[in-house]
Structures are given as structure tokens and as C-alpha cells.
Amino acid sequence: DGGITQSPKYLFRKEGQNVTLSCEQNLNHDAMYWYRQDPGQGLRLIYYSQIVNDFQKGDIAEGYSVSREKKESFPLTVTSAQKNPTAFYLCASSTFPTQTGNEQFFGPGTRLTVL
Amino acid sequence: DQQVKQNSPSLSVQEGRISILNCDYTNSMFDYFLWYKKYPAEGPTFLISISSIKDKNEDGRFTVFLNKSAKHLSLHIVPSQPGDSAVYFCAAGITGANSKLTFGKGITLSVRP
């Protein structure tokens, strides 16, 4: 049963603390992505990785960090430098290189609330 | 600069009627387009895609139309069902360049019973 898992579903942290969101896929996809969704903002790309041990900044990378040590895993750390971390975070994966119709598959998301 | 635009934030239609969701793009390098459906507190699910070499792609009740000269695409849902009520995102990509997709802000579709 292939898919993408994100854990936990809900996460609460105090302001000033770093927090790491988990993303695992067993689809044998090369590429993985992190998005953030805010009301009325759609999906904004934070970081993406097209191959193990390599990743690129997306449109809103400030205050976030990632690693890609294994093909199956792409954890996202929300650091204390992120000014507005409360949001719904989505992980996705796809085959690479990109080709027409090559859709990204999304995980169920993690709702992070910083108190 | 928003390269994929979904200018109407919401749409309400009667069950059984047609839903037409619109999307505009500005980057002429985009050569494939996708539609995703999203329920609250869940990840988006892929619905349908279209390559720029086509002007129409159909899958069951869902049809996507592409007008390259106008840089416009639309998703038609016929007939609309209450279970179609969700947020719909339009996305665009460039073959081979990198694996990024650019998403619009989404349209909230409500299908009234």
C-alpha cells in the first residue's frame, strides 16, 4: 500500500522552539516537496529535493531547513526564525525528471500551531 | 508575481448542473497543467491533467480545456454532485526543467443539493 505519510497530524509548540515535521514515502519517487497552506494563499513551495543529498529553496524558504539523507524521507524543520509558523504543512512526492502529466502525490498534512 | 491565477475565490452551483472553474497563467513556458481537489485538513488529490499539445482532456465527469493563445484553462464538472464540494487548485509545470509546480490560490466550490 504505497503512499506518503506525515506525522503528527496536529502539532503544538511554544514560540521560540524549533520543530521537525516528518514526511516519508514508499512510492520510490525521486523528488519530494514541502508546501505551506494559509487561508486564501493557496500552496506555497518551501523546499524541494530532486535527488538524495540535494535540495533547493522554494518561494518561502526563510526560517525553514530540510535534509534529504534517504530517498524515502524529507523532514522539514521549522526554526524559531520563521516569523509566522502556524500553518498547514503539506509534503508531496513525484517522479523525476518531470514530464507532462507527472503529478505530485500529497500526504495528509500536519497542522502546526505555535502558541 | 503570481504566475497562476484563480481569480474567483468561490463558486456555488446546483446539484446536477455544470461547474466551470477557471484558471489563467502568465508564463508561456508552462507546458502541462493539473487540477487538484482538496478537502479541509487533508492533502490535495490529483484530478486531471493536460499537456499543452492538447486542447481538451476528459476523465469521467471531469473535462479540462486549454486555450494556449489566451493562457487560460478551465475545469468542467458535469454533473456536479454534493461530494464535489471542495477547494480546487490549478497548477502548472515545465517539462524537464525542474520538478516544481506553480499553484493558484484555489477556488472553493459548493454544490447545493
PDB file of C-alpha atoms in Angstrom:
ATOM      1  CA  ASP A   1       0.000   0.000   0.000  1.00  0.00           C
ATOM      2  CA  GLY A   2       2.094   2.882  -1.325  1.00  0.00           C
ATOM      3  CA  GLY A   3       1.733   6.447  -0.223  1.00  0.00           C
ATOM      4  CA  ILE A   4       3.043   9.409   1.710  1.00  0.00           C
ATOM      5  CA  THR A   5       2.816   9.659   5.463  1.00  0.00           C
ATOM      6  CA  GLN A   6       3.178  12.777   7.533  1.00  0.00           C
ATOM      7  CA  SER A   7       3.335  12.778  11.274  1.00  0.00           C
ATOM      8  CA  PRO A   8       1.959  14.007  13.510  1.00  0.00           C
ATOM      9  CA  LYS A   9      -1.419  15.222  12.208  1.00  0.00           C
ATOM     10  CA  TYR A  10      -1.516  18.060  14.782  1.00  0.00           C
ATOM     11  CA  LEU A  11       1.477  19.649  16.452  1.00  0.00           C
ATOM     12  CA  PHE A  12       1.685  22.332  19.092  1.00  0.00           C
ATOM     13  CA  ARG A  13       4.842  24.175  20.014  1.00  0.00           C
ATOM     14  CA  LYS A  14       5.803  27.158  22.095  1.00  0.00           C
ATOM     15  CA  GLU A  15       7.131  30.233  20.383  1.00  0.00           C
ATOM     16  CA  GLY A  16      10.915  30.151  20.001  1.00  0.00           C
ATOM     17  CA  GLN A  17      11.196  26.373  19.748  1.00  0.00           C
ATOM     18  CA  ASN A  18      12.369  24.538  16.656  1.00  0.00           C
ATOM     19  CA  VAL A  19      10.120  21.726  15.467  1.00  0.00           C
ATOM     20  CA  THR A  20      10.635  18.991  12.875  1.00  0.00           C
ATOM     21  CA  LEU A  21       7.842  17.657  10.690  1.00  0.00           C
ATOM     22  CA  SER A  22       8.175  14.153   9.326  1.00  0.00           C
ATOM     23  CA  CYS A  23       7.489  13.053   5.734  1.00  0.00           C
ATOM     24  CA  GLU A  24       8.019   9.504   4.453  1.00  0.00           C
ATOM     25  CA  GLN A  25       7.110   7.996   1.080  1.00  0.00           C
ATOM     26  CA  ASN A  26       7.245   4.443  -0.246  1.00  0.00           C
ATOM     27  CA  LEU A  27       6.398   5.305  -3.837  1.00  0.00           C
ATOM     28  CA  ASN A  28      10.045   5.123  -4.938  1.00  0.00           C
ATOM     29  CA  HIS A  29       9.798   8.746  -6.045  1.00  0.00           C
ATOM     30  CA  ASP A  30      12.972  10.715  -6.583  1.00  0.00           C
ATOM     31  CA  ALA A  31      11.517  14.171  -5.938  1.00  0.00           C
ATOM     32  CA  MET A  32       9.951  15.433  -2.724  1.00  0.00           C
ATOM     33  CA  TYR A  33       8.449  18.786  -1.755  1.00  0.00           C
ATOM     34  CA  TRP A  34       7.247  20.813   1.185  1.00  0.00           C
ATOM     35  CA  TYR A  35       4.387  23.291   0.874  1.00  0.00           C
ATOM     36  CA  ARG A  36       2.648  25.551   3.287  1.00  0.00           C
ATOM     37  CA  GLN A  37      -1.044  26.408   3.057  1.00  0.00           C
ATOM     38  CA  ASP A  38      -2.535  29.506   4.641  1.00  0.00           C
ATOM     39  CA  PRO A  39      -6.128  30.691   4.207  1.00  0.00           C
ATOM     40  CA  GLY A  40      -6.507  32.469   0.864  1.00  0.00           C
ATOM     41  CA  GLN A  41      -2.868  31.839  -0.063  1.00  0.00           C
ATOM     42  CA  GLY A  42      -3.031  28.546  -1.864  1.00  0.00           C
ATOM     43  CA  LEU A  43       0.007  26.260  -1.756  1.00  0.00           C
ATOM     44  CA  ARG A  44       3.382  27.918  -1.429  1.00  0.00           C
ATOM     45  CA  LEU A  45       6.576  25.949  -2.009  1.00  0.00           C
ATOM     46  CA  ILE A  46       9.070  25.933   0.872  1.00  0.00           C
ATOM     47  CA  TYR A  47      11.773  23.498  -0.262  1.00  0.00           C
ATOM     48  CA  TYR A  48      12.096  20.715  -2.772  1.00  0.00           C
ATOM     49  CA  SER A  49      14.548  17.919  -3.486  1.00  0.00           C
ATOM     50  CA  GLN A  50      15.013  16.130  -6.777  1.00  0.00           C
ATOM     51  CA  ILE A  51      17.638  13.671  -5.613  1.00  0.00           C
ATOM     52  CA  VAL A  52      19.133  12.371  -2.382  1.00  0.00           C
ATOM     53  CA  ASN A  53      21.584  14.741  -0.664  1.00  0.00           C
ATOM     54  CA  ASP A  54      20.410  17.701  -2.743  1.00  0.00           C
ATOM     55  CA  PHE A  55      17.633  20.227  -2.235  1.00  0.00           C
ATOM     56  CA  GLN A  56      16.627  23.687  -3.420  1.00  0.00           C
ATOM     57  CA  LYS A  57      14.834  26.620  -1.853  1.00  0.00           C
ATOM     58  CA  GLY A  58      11.297  27.291  -2.921  1.00  0.00           C
ATOM     59  CA  ASP A  59       9.455  30.574  -2.782  1.00  0.00           C
ATOM     60  CA  ILE A  60       9.272  30.927   1.008  1.00  0.00           C
ATOM     61  CA  ALA A  61      12.323  29.108   2.437  1.00  0.00           C
ATOM     62  CA  GLU A  62      13.293  31.667   5.084  1.00  0.00           C
ATOM     63  CA  GLY A  63      13.025  30.220   8.589  1.00  0.00           C
ATOM     64  CA  TYR A  64      12.921  26.615   7.392  1.00  0.00           C
ATOM     65  CA  SER A  65      15.516  23.904   6.856  1.00  0.00           C
ATOM     66  CA  VAL A  66      15.413  20.430   5.301  1.00  0.00           C
ATOM     67  CA  SER A  67      17.576  17.371   4.783  1.00  0.00           C
ATOM     68  CA  ARG A  68      17.415  14.539   2.267  1.00  0.00           C
ATOM     69  CA  GLU A  69      19.653  11.760   3.520  1.00  0.00           C
ATOM     70  CA  LYS A  70      17.398   8.968   2.293  1.00  0.00           C
ATOM     71  CA  LYS A  71      15.212   8.702  -0.789  1.00  0.00           C
ATOM     72  CA  GLU A  72      12.170   7.884   1.330  1.00  0.00           C
ATOM     73  CA  SER A  73      12.436  10.728   3.830  1.00  0.00           C
ATOM     74  CA  PHE A  74      12.364  14.529   3.623  1.00  0.00           C
ATOM     75  CA  PRO A  75      11.972  16.095   7.103  1.00  0.00           C
ATOM     76  CA  LEU A  76      11.222  19.801   7.475  1.00  0.00           C
ATOM     77  CA  THR A  77      12.441  21.828  10.451  1.00  0.00           C
ATOM     78  CA  VAL A  78      10.551  24.984  11.314  1.00  0.00           C
ATOM     79  CA  THR A  79      13.046  27.147  13.142  1.00  0.00           C
ATOM     80  CA  SER A  80      12.495  29.960  15.604  1.00  0.00           C
ATOM     81  CA  ALA A  81      13.485  32.356  12.793  1.00  0.00           C
ATOM     82  CA  GLN A  82      10.202  31.672  10.981  1.00  0.00           C
ATOM     83  CA  LYS A  83       8.078  34.679  11.874  1.00  0.00           C
ATOM     84  CA  ASN A  84       4.658  33.161  11.335  1.00  0.00           C
ATOM     85  CA  PRO A  85       4.959  29.371  11.615  1.00  0.00           C
ATOM     86  CA  THR A  86       1.339  28.499  12.373  1.00  0.00           C
ATOM     87  CA  ALA A  87       0.020  26.873   9.185  1.00  0.00           C
ATOM     88  CA  PHE A  88      -0.969  23.633   7.483  1.00  0.00           C
ATOM     89  CA  TYR A  89       2.125  21.903   6.071  1.00  0.00           C
ATOM     90  CA  LEU A  90       1.930  19.519   3.138  1.00  0.00           C
ATOM     91  CA  CYS A  91       4.554  17.110   1.839  1.00  0.00           C
ATOM     92  CA  ALA A  92       4.445  15.737  -1.697  1.00  0.00           C
ATOM     93  CA  SER A  93       6.484  13.499  -3.992  1.00  0.00           C
ATOM     94  CA  SER A  94       6.761  12.783  -7.693  1.00  0.00           C
ATOM     95  CA  THR A  95       8.903  11.007 -10.230  1.00  0.00           C
ATOM     96  CA  PHE A  96      11.772  12.940 -11.776  1.00  0.00           C
ATOM     97  CA  PRO A  97      12.629  14.191 -14.320  1.00  0.00           C
ATOM     98  CA  THR A  98       9.360  15.936 -14.848  1.00  0.00           C
ATOM     99  CA  GLN A  99       7.234  15.043 -17.809  1.00  0.00           C
ATOM    100  CA  THR A 100       3.816  16.010 -18.986  1.00  0.00           C
ATOM    101  CA  GLY A 101       1.141  14.736 -16.685  1.00  0.00           C
ATOM    102  CA  ASN A 102       3.605  13.904 -13.949  1.00  0.00           C
ATOM    103  CA  GLU A 103       1.526  14.693 -10.942  1.00  0.00           C
ATOM    104  CA  GLN A 104       2.698  15.205  -7.405  1.00  0.00           C
ATOM    105  CA  PHE A 105       1.186  12.981  -4.734  1.00  0.00           C
ATOM    106  CA  PHE A 106       0.421  14.632  -1.424  1.00  0.00           C
ATOM    107  CA  GLY A 107       0.475  13.453   2.149  1.00  0.00           C
ATOM    108  CA  PRO A 108      -2.371  14.146   4.619  1.00  0.00           C
ATOM    109  CA  GLY A 109      -0.671  17.224   6.073  1.00  0.00           C
ATOM    110  CA  THR A 110       0.442  18.422   9.509  1.00  0.00           C
ATOM    111  CA  ARG A 111      -1.307  21.284  11.256  1.00  0.00           C
ATOM    112  CA  LEU A 112       1.311  23.213  13.240  1.00  0.00           C
ATOM    113  CA  THR A 113       0.172  25.673  15.869  1.00  0.00           C
ATOM    114  CA  VAL A 114       2.698  27.828  17.662  1.00  0.00           C
ATOM    115  CA  LEU A 115       1.431  29.155  20.963  1.00  0.00           C
TER     116      LEU A 115
ATOM    117  CA  ASP B   1       4.256  37.983  -9.368  1.00  0.00           C
ATOM    118  CA  GLN B   2       1.560  35.342  -9.432  1.00  0.00           C
ATOM    119  CA  GLN B   3       2.087  33.149 -12.479  1.00  0.00           C
ATOM    120  CA  VAL B   4      -1.039  31.025 -11.986  1.00  0.00           C
ATOM    121  CA  LYS B   5      -4.200  32.884 -11.136  1.00  0.00           C
ATOM    122  CA  GLN B   6      -7.577  31.672  -9.993  1.00  0.00           C
ATOM    123  CA  ASN B   7      -9.407  34.956  -9.815  1.00  0.00           C
ATOM    124  CA  SER B   8     -12.722  33.738  -8.489  1.00  0.00           C
ATOM    125  CA  PRO B   9     -12.335  32.616  -4.878  1.00  0.00           C
ATOM    126  CA  SER B  10     -15.613  30.729  -4.757  1.00  0.00           C
ATOM    127  CA  LEU B  11     -18.357  29.196  -6.879  1.00  0.00           C
ATOM    128  CA  SER B  12     -21.772  27.845  -5.923  1.00  0.00           C
ATOM    129  CA  VAL B  13     -23.799  25.593  -8.236  1.00  0.00           C
ATOM    130  CA  GLN B  14     -26.900  23.428  -8.023  1.00  0.00           C
ATOM    131  CA  GLU B  15     -26.521  19.673  -7.899  1.00  0.00           C
ATOM    132  CA  GLY B  16     -26.772  18.181 -11.394  1.00  0.00           C
ATOM    133  CA  ARG B  17     -25.670  21.355 -13.134  1.00  0.00           C
ATOM    134  CA  ILE B  18     -22.287  22.132 -14.669  1.00  0.00           C
ATOM    135  CA  SER B  19     -19.439  23.612 -12.618  1.00  0.00           C
ATOM    136  CA  ILE B  20     -16.859  25.636 -14.537  1.00  0.00           C
ATOM    137  CA  LEU B  21     -13.667  26.539 -12.707  1.00  0.00           C
ATOM    138  CA  ASN B  22     -11.285  28.919 -14.416  1.00  0.00           C
ATOM    139  CA  CYS B  23      -7.522  29.400 -14.276  1.00  0.00           C
ATOM    140  CA  ASP B  24      -5.194  31.839 -16.040  1.00  0.00           C
ATOM    141  CA  TYR B  25      -1.421  31.748 -16.350  1.00  0.00           C
ATOM    142  CA  THR B  26       1.220  34.220 -17.418  1.00  0.00           C
ATOM    143  CA  ASN B  27       4.321  32.100 -18.036  1.00  0.00           C
ATOM    144  CA  SER B  28       4.324  30.889 -21.651  1.00  0.00           C
ATOM    145  CA  MET B  29       6.941  28.257 -20.735  1.00  0.00           C
ATOM    146  CA  PHE B  30       4.352  26.191 -18.848  1.00  0.00           C
ATOM    147  CA  ASP B  31       3.590  23.129 -20.936  1.00  0.00           C
ATOM    148  CA  TYR B  32       1.463  20.996 -18.658  1.00  0.00           C
ATOM    149  CA  PHE B  33      -1.334  21.776 -16.287  1.00  0.00           C
ATOM    150  CA  LEU B  34      -3.044  19.901 -13.481  1.00  0.00           C
ATOM    151  CA  TRP B  35      -6.118  20.221 -11.312  1.00  0.00           C
ATOM    152  CA  TYR B  36      -6.191  19.096  -7.699  1.00  0.00           C
ATOM    153  CA  LYS B  37      -9.109  18.760  -5.310  1.00  0.00           C
ATOM    154  CA  LYS B  38      -8.709  19.390  -1.589  1.00  0.00           C
ATOM    155  CA  TYR B  39     -10.940  18.806   1.404  1.00  0.00           C
ATOM    156  CA  PRO B  40     -10.279  20.697   4.667  1.00  0.00           C
ATOM    157  CA  ALA B  41      -7.417  19.332   6.777  1.00  0.00           C
ATOM    158  CA  GLU B  42      -6.447  16.821   4.075  1.00  0.00           C
ATOM    159  CA  GLY B  43      -3.817  16.720   1.353  1.00  0.00           C
ATOM    160  CA  PRO B  44      -4.797  17.598  -2.233  1.00  0.00           C
ATOM    161  CA  THR B  45      -5.676  14.745  -4.565  1.00  0.00           C
ATOM    162  CA  PHE B  46      -4.895  14.773  -8.255  1.00  0.00           C
ATOM    163  CA  LEU B  47      -7.905  15.073 -10.567  1.00  0.00           C
ATOM    164  CA  ILE B  48      -6.839  15.545 -14.153  1.00  0.00           C
ATOM    165  CA  SER B  49      -4.025  16.995 -16.240  1.00  0.00           C
ATOM    166  CA  ILE B  50      -3.484  18.299 -19.738  1.00  0.00           C
ATOM    167  CA  SER B  51      -0.467  18.780 -21.947  1.00  0.00           C
ATOM    168  CA  SER B  52      -0.036  21.959 -23.951  1.00  0.00           C
ATOM    169  CA  ILE B  53      -0.187  19.923 -27.160  1.00  0.00           C
ATOM    170  CA  LYS B  54      -3.846  19.190 -26.447  1.00  0.00           C
ATOM    171  CA  ASP B  55      -6.822  21.463 -26.012  1.00  0.00           C
ATOM    172  CA  LYS B  56      -9.056  19.027 -24.153  1.00  0.00           C
ATOM    173  CA  ASN B  57      -8.749  16.093 -21.802  1.00  0.00           C
ATOM    174  CA  GLU B  58     -11.667  14.172 -20.372  1.00  0.00           C
ATOM    175  CA  ASP B  59     -11.966  11.753 -17.467  1.00  0.00           C
ATOM    176  CA  GLY B  60     -15.470  10.752 -16.488  1.00  0.00           C
ATOM    177  CA  ARG B  61     -17.346  13.786 -15.186  1.00  0.00           C
ATOM    178  CA  PHE B  62     -14.228  15.966 -15.382  1.00  0.00           C
ATOM    179  CA  THR B  63     -13.018  17.746 -18.519  1.00  0.00           C
ATOM    180  CA  VAL B  64     -10.175  20.227 -18.743  1.00  0.00           C
ATOM    181  CA  PHE B  65      -9.973  22.688 -21.614  1.00  0.00           C
ATOM    182  CA  LEU B  66      -6.815  24.581 -22.548  1.00  0.00           C
ATOM    183  CA  ASN B  67      -6.656  27.761 -24.621  1.00  0.00           C
ATOM    184  CA  LYS B  68      -2.969  28.432 -25.137  1.00  0.00           C
ATOM    185  CA  SER B  69      -3.381  31.669 -27.020  1.00  0.00           C
ATOM    186  CA  ALA B  70      -5.408  33.098 -24.147  1.00  0.00           C
ATOM    187  CA  LYS B  71      -3.244  31.382 -21.498  1.00  0.00           C
ATOM    188  CA  HIS B  72      -6.443  30.073 -19.949  1.00  0.00           C
ATOM    189  CA  LEU B  73      -7.689  26.721 -18.800  1.00  0.00           C
ATOM    190  CA  SER B  74     -10.924  25.577 -17.276  1.00  0.00           C
ATOM    191  CA  LEU B  75     -12.212  22.532 -15.433  1.00  0.00           C
ATOM    192  CA  HIS B  76     -15.754  21.404 -16.198  1.00  0.00           C
ATOM    193  CA  ILE B  77     -17.584  19.086 -13.819  1.00  0.00           C
ATOM    194  CA  VAL B  78     -20.757  17.571 -15.235  1.00  0.00           C
ATOM    195  CA  PRO B  79     -22.996  16.738 -13.488  1.00  0.00           C
ATOM    196  CA  SER B  80     -21.955  18.375 -10.233  1.00  0.00           C
ATOM    197  CA  GLN B  81     -22.510  16.386  -7.050  1.00  0.00           C
ATOM    198  CA  PRO B  82     -22.525  17.493  -3.388  1.00  0.00           C
ATOM    199  CA  GLY B  83     -19.369  15.425  -2.835  1.00  0.00           C
ATOM    200  CA  ASP B  84     -17.582  17.693  -5.300  1.00  0.00           C
ATOM    201  CA  SER B  85     -17.734  20.496  -2.735  1.00  0.00           C
ATOM    202  CA  ALA B  86     -14.067  21.242  -2.003  1.00  0.00           C
ATOM    203  CA  VAL B  87     -11.232  23.617  -2.865  1.00  0.00           C
ATOM    204  CA  TYR B  88      -9.858  23.150  -6.392  1.00  0.00           C
ATOM    205  CA  PHE B  89      -6.296  24.139  -7.229  1.00  0.00           C
ATOM    206  CA  CYS B  90      -4.922  24.737 -10.682  1.00  0.00           C
ATOM    207  CA  ALA B  91      -1.191  24.026 -11.128  1.00  0.00           C
ATOM    208  CA  ALA B  92       1.303  24.397 -13.955  1.00  0.00           C
ATOM    209  CA  GLY B  93       4.716  22.957 -14.733  1.00  0.00           C
ATOM    210  CA  ILE B  94       7.522  22.931 -17.287  1.00  0.00           C
ATOM    211  CA  THR B  95       8.617  19.581 -18.699  1.00  0.00           C
ATOM    212  CA  GLY B  96      12.112  18.564 -17.698  1.00  0.00           C
ATOM    213  CA  ALA B  97      13.272  21.945 -16.344  1.00  0.00           C
ATOM    214  CA  ASN B  98      12.755  21.018 -12.750  1.00  0.00           C
ATOM    215  CA  SER B  99      10.081  19.260 -10.826  1.00  0.00           C
ATOM    216  CA  LYS B 100       8.364  22.341  -9.430  1.00  0.00           C
ATOM    217  CA  LEU B 101       4.708  23.042  -9.870  1.00  0.00           C
ATOM    218  CA  THR B 102       3.248  26.518  -9.527  1.00  0.00           C
ATOM    219  CA  PHE B 103      -0.161  26.550  -7.836  1.00  0.00           C
ATOM    220  CA  GLY B 104      -3.008  29.019  -7.935  1.00  0.00           C
ATOM    221  CA  LYS B 105      -4.728  30.161  -4.752  1.00  0.00           C
ATOM    222  CA  GLY B 106      -7.669  27.823  -5.226  1.00  0.00           C
ATOM    223  CA  ILE B 107     -11.418  28.073  -5.795  1.00  0.00           C
ATOM    224  CA  THR B 108     -13.940  26.889  -3.208  1.00  0.00           C
ATOM    225  CA  LEU B 109     -16.738  25.013  -4.957  1.00  0.00           C
ATOM    226  CA  SER B 110     -20.045  24.488  -3.162  1.00  0.00           C
ATOM    227  CA  VAL B 111     -22.582  22.174  -4.753  1.00  0.00           C
ATOM    228  CA  ARG B 112     -26.069  22.718  -3.358  1.00  0.00           C
ATOM    229  CA  PRO B 113     -28.347  19.674  -3.039  1.00  0.00           C
TER     230      PRO B 113
END
